[in-house]
Short mmCIF file of C-alpha atoms and ligand atoms in Angstrom, two decimals:
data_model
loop_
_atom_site.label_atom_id
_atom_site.label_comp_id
_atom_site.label_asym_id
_atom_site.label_seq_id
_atom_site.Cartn_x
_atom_site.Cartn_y
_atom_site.Cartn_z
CA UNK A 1 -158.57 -104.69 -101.61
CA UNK A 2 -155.90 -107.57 -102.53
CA UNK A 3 -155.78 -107.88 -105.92
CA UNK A 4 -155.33 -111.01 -108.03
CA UNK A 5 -151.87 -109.50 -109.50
CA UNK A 6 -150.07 -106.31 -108.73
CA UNK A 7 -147.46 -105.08 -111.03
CA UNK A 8 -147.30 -101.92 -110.08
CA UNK A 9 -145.98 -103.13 -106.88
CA UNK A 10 -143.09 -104.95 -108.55
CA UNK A 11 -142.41 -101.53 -109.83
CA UNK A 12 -142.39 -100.59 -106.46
CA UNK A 13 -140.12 -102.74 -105.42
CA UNK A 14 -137.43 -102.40 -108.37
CA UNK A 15 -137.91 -98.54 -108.42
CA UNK A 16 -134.70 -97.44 -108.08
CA UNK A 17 -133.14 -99.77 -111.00
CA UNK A 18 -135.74 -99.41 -113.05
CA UNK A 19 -135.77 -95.59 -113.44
CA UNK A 20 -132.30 -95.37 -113.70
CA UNK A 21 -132.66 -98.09 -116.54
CA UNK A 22 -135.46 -96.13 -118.33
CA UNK A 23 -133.08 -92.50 -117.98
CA UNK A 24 -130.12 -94.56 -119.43
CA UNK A 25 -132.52 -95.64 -122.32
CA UNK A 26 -133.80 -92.08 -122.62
CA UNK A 27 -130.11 -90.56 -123.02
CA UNK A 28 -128.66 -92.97 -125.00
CA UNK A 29 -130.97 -91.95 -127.70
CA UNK A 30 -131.23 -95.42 -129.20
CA UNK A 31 -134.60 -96.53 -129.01
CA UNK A 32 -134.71 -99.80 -131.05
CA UNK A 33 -132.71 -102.78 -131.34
CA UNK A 34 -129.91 -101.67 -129.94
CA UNK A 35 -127.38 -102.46 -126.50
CA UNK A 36 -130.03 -102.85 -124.62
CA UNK A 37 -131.94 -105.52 -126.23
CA UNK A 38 -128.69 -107.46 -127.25
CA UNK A 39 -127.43 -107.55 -123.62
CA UNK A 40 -130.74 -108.49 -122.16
CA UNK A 41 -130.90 -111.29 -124.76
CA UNK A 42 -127.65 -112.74 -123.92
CA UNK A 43 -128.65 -112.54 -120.25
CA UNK A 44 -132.26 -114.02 -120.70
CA UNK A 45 -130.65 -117.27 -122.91
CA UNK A 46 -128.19 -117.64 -120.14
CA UNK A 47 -130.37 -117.94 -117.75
CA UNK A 48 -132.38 -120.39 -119.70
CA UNK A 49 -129.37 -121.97 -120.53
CA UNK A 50 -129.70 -121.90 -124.29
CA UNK A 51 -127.64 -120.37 -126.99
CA UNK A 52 -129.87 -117.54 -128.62
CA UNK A 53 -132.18 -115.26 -127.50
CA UNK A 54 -134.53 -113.45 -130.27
CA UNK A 55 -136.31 -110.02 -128.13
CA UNK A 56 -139.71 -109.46 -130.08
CA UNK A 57 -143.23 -107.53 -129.67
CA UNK A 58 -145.49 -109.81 -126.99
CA UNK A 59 -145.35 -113.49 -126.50
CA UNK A 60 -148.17 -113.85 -129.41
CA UNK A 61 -145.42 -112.53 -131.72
CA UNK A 62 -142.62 -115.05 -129.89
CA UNK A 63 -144.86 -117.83 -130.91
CA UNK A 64 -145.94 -116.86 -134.66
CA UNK A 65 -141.84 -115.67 -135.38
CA UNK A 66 -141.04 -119.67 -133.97
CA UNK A 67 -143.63 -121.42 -135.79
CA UNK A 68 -142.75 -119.25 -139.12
CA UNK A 69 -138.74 -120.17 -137.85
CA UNK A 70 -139.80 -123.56 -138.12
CA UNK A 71 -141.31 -122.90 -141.64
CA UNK A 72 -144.67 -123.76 -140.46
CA UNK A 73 -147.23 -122.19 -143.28
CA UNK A 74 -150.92 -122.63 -144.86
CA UNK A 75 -151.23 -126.28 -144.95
CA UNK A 76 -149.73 -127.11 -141.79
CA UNK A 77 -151.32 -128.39 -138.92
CA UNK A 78 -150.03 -127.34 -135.24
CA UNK A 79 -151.06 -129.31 -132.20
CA UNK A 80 -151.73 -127.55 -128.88
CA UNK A 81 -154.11 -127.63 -126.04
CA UNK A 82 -157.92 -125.53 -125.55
CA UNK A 83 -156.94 -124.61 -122.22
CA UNK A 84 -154.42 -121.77 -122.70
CA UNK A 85 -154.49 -118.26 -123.43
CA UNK A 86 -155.74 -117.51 -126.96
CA UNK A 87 -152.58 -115.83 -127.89
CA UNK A 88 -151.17 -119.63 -128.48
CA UNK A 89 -154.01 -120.28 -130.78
CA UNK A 90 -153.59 -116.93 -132.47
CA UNK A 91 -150.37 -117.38 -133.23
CA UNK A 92 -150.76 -120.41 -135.03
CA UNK A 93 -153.33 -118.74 -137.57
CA UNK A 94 -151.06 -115.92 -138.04
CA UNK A 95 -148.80 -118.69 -140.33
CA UNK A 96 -151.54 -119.70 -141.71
CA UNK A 97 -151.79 -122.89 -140.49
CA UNK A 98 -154.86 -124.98 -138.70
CA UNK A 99 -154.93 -125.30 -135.12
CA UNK A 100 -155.62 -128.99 -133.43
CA UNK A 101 -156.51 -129.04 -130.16
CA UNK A 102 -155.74 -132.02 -127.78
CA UNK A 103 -156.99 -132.26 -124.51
CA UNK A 104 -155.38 -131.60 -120.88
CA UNK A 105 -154.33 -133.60 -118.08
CA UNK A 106 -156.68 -132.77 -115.31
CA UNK A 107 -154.09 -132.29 -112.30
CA UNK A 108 -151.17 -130.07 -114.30
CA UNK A 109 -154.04 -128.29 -116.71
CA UNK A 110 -151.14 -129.37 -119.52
CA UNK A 111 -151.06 -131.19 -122.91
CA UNK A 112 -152.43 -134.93 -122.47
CA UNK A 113 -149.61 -136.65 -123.78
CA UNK A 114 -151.74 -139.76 -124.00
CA UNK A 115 -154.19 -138.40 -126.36
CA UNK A 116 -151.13 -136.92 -128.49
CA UNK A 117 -150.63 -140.03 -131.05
CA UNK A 118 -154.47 -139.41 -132.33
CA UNK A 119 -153.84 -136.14 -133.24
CA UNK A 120 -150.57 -136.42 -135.01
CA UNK A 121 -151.27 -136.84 -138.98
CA UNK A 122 -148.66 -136.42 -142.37
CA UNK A 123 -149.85 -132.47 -142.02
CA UNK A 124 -148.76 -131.74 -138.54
CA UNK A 125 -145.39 -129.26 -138.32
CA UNK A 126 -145.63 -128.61 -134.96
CA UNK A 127 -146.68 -129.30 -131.49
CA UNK A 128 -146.94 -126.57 -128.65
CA UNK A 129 -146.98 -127.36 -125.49
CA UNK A 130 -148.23 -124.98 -122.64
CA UNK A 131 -146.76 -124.92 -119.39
CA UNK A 132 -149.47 -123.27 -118.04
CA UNK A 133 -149.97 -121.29 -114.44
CA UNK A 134 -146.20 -121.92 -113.77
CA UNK A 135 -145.73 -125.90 -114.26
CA UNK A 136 -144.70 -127.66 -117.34
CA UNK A 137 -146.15 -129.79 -119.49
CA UNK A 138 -144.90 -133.65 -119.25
CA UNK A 139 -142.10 -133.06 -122.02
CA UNK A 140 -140.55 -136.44 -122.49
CA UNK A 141 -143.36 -138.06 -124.27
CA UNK A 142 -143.91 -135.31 -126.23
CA UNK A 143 -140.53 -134.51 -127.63
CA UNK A 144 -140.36 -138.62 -128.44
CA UNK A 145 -143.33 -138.87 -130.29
CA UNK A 146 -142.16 -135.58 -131.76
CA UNK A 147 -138.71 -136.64 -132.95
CA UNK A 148 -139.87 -140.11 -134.20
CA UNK A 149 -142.49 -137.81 -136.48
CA UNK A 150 -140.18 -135.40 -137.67
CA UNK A 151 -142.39 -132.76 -135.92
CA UNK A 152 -140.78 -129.30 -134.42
CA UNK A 153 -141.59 -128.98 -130.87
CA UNK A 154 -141.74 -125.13 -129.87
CA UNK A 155 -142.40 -124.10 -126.20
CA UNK A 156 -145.01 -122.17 -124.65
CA UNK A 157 -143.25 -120.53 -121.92
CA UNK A 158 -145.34 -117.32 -121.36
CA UNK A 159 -146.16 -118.57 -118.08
CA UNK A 160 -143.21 -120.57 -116.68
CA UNK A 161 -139.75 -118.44 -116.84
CA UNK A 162 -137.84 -120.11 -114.51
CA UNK A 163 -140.20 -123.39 -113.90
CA UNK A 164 -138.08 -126.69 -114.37
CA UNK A 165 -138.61 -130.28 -115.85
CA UNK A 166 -136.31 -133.21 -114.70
CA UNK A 167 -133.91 -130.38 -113.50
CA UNK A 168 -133.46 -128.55 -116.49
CA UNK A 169 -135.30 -125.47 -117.32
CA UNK A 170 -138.71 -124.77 -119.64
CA UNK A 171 -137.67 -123.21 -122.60
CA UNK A 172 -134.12 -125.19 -123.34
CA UNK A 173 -136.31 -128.27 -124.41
CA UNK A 174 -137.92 -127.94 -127.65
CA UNK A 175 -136.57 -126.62 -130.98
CA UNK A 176 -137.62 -123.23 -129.96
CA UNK A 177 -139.13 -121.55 -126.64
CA UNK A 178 -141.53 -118.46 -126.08
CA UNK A 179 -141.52 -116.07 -123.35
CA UNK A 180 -144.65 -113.04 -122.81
CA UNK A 181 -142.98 -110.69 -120.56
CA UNK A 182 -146.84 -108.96 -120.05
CA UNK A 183 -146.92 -106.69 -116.97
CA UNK A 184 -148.20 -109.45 -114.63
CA UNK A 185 -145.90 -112.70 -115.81
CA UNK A 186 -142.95 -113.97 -113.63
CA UNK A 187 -140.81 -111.37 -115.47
CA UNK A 188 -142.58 -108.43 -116.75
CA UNK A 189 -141.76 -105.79 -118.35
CA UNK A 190 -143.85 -102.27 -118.09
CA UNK A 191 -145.43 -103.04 -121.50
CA UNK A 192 -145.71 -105.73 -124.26
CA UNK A 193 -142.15 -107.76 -125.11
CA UNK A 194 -141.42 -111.12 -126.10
CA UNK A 195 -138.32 -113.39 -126.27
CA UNK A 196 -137.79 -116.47 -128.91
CA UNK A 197 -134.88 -119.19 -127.60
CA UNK A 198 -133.53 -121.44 -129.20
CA UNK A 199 -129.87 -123.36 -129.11
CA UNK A 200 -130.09 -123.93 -133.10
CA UNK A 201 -128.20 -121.57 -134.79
CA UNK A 202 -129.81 -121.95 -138.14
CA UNK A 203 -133.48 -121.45 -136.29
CA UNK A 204 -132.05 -118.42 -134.56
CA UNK A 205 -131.02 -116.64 -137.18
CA UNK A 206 -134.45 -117.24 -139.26
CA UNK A 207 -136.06 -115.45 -136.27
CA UNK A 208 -134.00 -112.60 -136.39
CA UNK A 209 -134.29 -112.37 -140.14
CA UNK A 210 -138.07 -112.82 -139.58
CA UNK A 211 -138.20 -110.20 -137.03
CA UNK A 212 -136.86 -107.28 -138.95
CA UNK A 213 -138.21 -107.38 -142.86
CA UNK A 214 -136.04 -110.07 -143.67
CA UNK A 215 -132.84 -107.45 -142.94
CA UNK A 216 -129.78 -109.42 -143.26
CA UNK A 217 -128.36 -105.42 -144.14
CA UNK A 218 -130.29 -102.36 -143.48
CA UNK A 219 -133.07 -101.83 -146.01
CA UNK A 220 -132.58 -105.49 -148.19
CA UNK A 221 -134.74 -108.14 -147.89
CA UNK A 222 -133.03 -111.48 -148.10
CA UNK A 223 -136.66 -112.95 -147.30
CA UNK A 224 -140.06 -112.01 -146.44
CA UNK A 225 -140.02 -110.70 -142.92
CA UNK A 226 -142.21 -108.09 -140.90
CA UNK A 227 -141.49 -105.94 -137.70
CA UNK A 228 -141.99 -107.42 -134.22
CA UNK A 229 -138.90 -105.75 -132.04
CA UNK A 230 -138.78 -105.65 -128.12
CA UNK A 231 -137.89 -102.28 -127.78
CA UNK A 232 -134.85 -100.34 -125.47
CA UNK A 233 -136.95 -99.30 -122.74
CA UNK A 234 -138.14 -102.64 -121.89
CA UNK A 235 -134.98 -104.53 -122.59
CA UNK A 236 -133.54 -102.03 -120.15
CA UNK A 237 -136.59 -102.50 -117.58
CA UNK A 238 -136.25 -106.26 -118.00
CA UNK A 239 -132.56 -106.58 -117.41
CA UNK A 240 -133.08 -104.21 -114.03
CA UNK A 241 -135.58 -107.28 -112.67
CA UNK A 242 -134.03 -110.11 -114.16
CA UNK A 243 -131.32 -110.76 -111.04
CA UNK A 244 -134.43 -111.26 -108.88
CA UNK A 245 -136.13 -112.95 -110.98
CA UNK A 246 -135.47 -116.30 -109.06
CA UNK A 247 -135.68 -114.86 -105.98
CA UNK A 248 -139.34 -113.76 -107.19
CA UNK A 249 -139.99 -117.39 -108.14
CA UNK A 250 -138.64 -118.59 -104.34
CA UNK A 251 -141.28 -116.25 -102.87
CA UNK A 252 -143.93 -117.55 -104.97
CA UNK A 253 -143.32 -120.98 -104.24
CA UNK A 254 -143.61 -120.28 -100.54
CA UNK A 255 -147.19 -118.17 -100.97
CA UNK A 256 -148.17 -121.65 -102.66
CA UNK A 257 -146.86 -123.42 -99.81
CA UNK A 258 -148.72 -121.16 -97.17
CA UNK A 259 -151.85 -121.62 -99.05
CA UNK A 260 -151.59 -125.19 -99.35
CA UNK A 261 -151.22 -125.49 -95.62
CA UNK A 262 -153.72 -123.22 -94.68
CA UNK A 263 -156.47 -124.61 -97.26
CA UNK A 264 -156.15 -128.10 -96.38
CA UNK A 265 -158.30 -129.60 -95.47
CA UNK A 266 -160.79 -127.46 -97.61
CA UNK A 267 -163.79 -127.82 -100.11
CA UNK A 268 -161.45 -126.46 -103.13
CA UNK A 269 -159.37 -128.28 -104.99
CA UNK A 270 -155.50 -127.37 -104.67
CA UNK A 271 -153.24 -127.07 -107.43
CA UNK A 272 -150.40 -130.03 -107.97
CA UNK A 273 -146.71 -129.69 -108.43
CA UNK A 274 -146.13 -132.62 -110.45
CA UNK A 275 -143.11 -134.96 -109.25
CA UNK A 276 -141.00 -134.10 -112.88
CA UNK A 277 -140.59 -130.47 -111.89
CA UNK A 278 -140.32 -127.06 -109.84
CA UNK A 279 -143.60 -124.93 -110.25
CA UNK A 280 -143.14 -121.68 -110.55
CA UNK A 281 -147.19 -120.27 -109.35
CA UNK A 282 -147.26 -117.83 -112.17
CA UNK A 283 -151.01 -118.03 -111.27
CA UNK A 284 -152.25 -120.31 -107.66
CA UNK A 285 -155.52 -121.94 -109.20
CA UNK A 286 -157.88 -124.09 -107.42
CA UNK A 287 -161.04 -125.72 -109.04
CA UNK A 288 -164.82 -125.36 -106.99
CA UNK A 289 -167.53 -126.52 -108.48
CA UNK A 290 -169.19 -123.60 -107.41
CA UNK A 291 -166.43 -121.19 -108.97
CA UNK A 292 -168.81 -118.09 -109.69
CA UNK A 293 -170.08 -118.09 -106.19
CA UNK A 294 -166.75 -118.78 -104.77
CA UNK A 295 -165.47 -115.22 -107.02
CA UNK A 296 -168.25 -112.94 -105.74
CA UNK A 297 -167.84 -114.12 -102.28
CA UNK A 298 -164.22 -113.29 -101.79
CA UNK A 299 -165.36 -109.81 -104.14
CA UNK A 300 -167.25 -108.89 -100.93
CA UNK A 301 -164.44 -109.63 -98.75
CA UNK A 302 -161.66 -107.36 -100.85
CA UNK A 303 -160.37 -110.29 -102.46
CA UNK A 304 -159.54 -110.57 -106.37
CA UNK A 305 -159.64 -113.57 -108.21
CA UNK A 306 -159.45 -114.17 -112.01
CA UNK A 307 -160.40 -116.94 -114.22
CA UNK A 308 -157.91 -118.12 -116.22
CA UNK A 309 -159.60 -119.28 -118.43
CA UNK A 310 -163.16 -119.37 -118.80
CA UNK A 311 -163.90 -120.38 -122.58
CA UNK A 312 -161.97 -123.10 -124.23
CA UNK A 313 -160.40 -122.02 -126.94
CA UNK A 314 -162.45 -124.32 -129.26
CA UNK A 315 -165.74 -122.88 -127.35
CA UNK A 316 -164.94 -118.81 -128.22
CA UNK A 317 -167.24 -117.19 -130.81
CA UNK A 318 -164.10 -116.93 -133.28
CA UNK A 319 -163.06 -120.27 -133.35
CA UNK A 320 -166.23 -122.37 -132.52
CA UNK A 321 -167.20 -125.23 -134.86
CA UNK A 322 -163.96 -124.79 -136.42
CA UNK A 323 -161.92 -126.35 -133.62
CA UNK A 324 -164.13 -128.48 -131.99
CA UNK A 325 -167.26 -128.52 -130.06
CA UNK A 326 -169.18 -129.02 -127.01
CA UNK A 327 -167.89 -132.34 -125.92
CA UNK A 328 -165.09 -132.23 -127.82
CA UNK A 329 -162.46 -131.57 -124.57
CA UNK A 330 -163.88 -132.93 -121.79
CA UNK A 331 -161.26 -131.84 -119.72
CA UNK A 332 -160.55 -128.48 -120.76
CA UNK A 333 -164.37 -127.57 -120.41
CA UNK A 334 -164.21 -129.03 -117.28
CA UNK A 335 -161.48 -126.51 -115.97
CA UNK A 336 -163.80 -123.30 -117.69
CA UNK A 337 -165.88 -124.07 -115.18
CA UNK A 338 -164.48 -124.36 -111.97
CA UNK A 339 -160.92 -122.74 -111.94
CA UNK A 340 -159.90 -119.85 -109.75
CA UNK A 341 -157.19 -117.83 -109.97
CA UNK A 342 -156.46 -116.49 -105.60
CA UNK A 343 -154.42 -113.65 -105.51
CA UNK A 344 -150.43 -114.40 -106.25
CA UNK A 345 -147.55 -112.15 -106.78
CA UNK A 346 -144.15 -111.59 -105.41
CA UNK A 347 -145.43 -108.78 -102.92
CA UNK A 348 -148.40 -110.33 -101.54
CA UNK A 349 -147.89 -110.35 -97.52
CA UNK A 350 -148.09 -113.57 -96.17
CA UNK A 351 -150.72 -111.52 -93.84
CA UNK A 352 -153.22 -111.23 -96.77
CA UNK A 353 -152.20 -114.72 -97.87
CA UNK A 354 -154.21 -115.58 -94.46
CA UNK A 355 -157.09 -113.42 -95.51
CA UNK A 356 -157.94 -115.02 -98.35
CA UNK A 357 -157.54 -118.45 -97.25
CA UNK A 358 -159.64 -117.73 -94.13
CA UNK A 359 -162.36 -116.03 -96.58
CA UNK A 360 -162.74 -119.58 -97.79
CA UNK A 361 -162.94 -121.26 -95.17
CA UNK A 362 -165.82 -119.03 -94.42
CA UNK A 363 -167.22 -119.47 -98.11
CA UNK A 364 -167.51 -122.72 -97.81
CA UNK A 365 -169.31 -123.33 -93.98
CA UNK A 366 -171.69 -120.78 -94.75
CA UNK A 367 -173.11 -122.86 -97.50
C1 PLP B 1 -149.52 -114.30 -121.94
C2 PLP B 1 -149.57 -115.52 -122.74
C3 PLP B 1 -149.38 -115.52 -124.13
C4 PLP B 1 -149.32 -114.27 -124.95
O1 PLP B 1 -148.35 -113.37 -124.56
P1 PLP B 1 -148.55 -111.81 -124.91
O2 PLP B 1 -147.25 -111.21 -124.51
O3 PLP B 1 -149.69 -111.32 -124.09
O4 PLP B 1 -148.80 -111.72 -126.37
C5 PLP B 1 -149.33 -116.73 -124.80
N1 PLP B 1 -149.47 -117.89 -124.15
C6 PLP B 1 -149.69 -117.94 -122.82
C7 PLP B 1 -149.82 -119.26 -122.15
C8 PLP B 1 -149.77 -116.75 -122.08
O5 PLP B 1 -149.99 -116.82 -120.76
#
């Protein structure tokens, strides 16, 4: 079987660091917020190239520490995209603020930029943009209609460490940036963890304030925080892979490159790298139209895929009629149905990249 994602093989293939990171953790005796953490967020902003680096719970926590770090409350509206894991959405309702949804370009799966300016009203805060599957999101009209609005721009980057834009990396764009380092992302740790950058100093320190009760000193609240703390272990597991992190990123980009070669010409379409930046394949997706068929074809074959995602946010039980309806993003209904996720991680042989693009080929002269 290849699966879709393998993160036990990246464990594999750091083993040696990585234990000897989690003994260190385990001897130390410091468990929480301690060396750890702070070296791995000094590392993590320097390789983002940004000032601070906040370590929290998951990248759903990055995002709702930013947006509270950016003073966005009840009242507020946030702008962001259907077509993105739900934890961006979530996050956004954790402040207390409303969601509003703006459609995706069809060829990076990122905000519209174009369909921004209708969205923006005197209630919107902020805008978060998703660079989803590994690419950015078209920044520079964004953060223009941003700054002319007075509107805080705070990055989705739970799916892009390392991914560029005009040269410069995601995450050392907006007022703030959010990382997920989930098992299977570009850098993962071996359970939840999330990082908040930023290169304001007066944002950073609201995060960190936010993160721990509002502790400016141990045990007094200077303002109303809660608990959301990366912890030692996978500070220490996170600095152990972050040296290979780009090399991780090189080898993606060259799986991508094999399957682009080896799919074209083909019945699926093939994901873009957009001229303004380096994709970083997080996830390869291609669209079929007949997606379902597609997935239980290369199921026979010993071939996971994943959908990524199939319900728009504005289409899920919890959030339908409230953020839109059928119809109301053409584009990100469009991708429900026919995205596929092939099989894409550091580790995959370019062998088995072979199988699966040869499994559909097959798929698609049998039909
Ligand atoms: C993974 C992910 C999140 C949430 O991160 P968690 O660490 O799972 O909470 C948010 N946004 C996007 C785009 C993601 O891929």
């Amino acid at each position: 079987m290849i699966p879709q994602a393998n993160p036990r093989a990246q464990y594999q293939s750091h083993r040696k660091e990585i234990e000897a990171a989690i003994a260190g953790v385990l001897e130390k005796g410091r468990y929480i917020l301690g060396e750890e953490t702070a070296a791995f967020e000094r590392e993590f902003a320097d390789y983002v190239r940004v000032h601070f680096g906040i370590g929290v719970g998951s990248g759903t926590e990055a995002l709702h520490l930013a947006l509270r770090a950016c003073g966005v409350g009840p009242g507020d509206q946030v702008i962001t995209v259907p077509h993105t894991a739900v934890g961006t959405v979530a996050a956004i309702e954790l402040c207390g603020a409303m969601p509003v949804l703006v459609d995706i370009d069809p060829r990076s799966f990122t905000l519209d930029a174009t369909k921004l300016p209708a969205a923006i009203t005197r209630r919107t805060k902020a805008i978060v943009p998703v660079h989803l599957y590994g690419q950015s999101a078209d920044l520079e009209p964004i953060l223009a209609l941003a700054r002319s609005s007075n509107i805080r721009v705070v990055e989705d980057c739970a799916q892009s460490h390392g991914a560029t834009y005009r040269g410069k990396r995601t995450g050392a764009w907006g007022d703030m940036a959010c990382f997920s380092f989930y098992p299977t992302k570009n850098l993962g740790a071996i359970g939840d963890g999330g990082l908040v950058a930023t290169d304001d100093p007066q944002l950073a320190e609201n995060a960190r304030l936010l993160r721990e009760y509002g502790w400016r000193e141990r045990y007094v609240s200077s303002i109303a925080g809660w608990n959301t703390r990366l912890d030692e272990l996978q500070a220490a597991v996170l600095r152990a892979k972050l040296p290979t992190l780009d090399a991780d990123n090189a080898r993606r980009r060259h799986l991508a490159e094999m399957y682009d070669e080896l799919l074209t010409p083909s019945p699926v379409t093939l994901p873009v790298e957009m001229p303004y930046g380096q994709h970083v394949y997080h996830l390869y997706v291609v669209r079929s139209t007949r997606r379902d068929e597609l997935r239980a074809f290369l199921k026979e074959h010993g071939i996971g895929s994943l959908v990524h995602y199939p319900v728009p946010i504005h289409l899920q039980p919890a959030y339908r009629g409230r953020l839109g309806d059928v119809g109301s993003f053409p584009e990100a209904e469009r991708a429900a149905r026919e995205v596929l996720s092939l099989p894409m991680f550091p580790e995959l042989t370019e062998e088995q990249v072979r199988q699966v693009a040869e499994a559909v080929h097959t798929f698609s002269k049998g039909r």
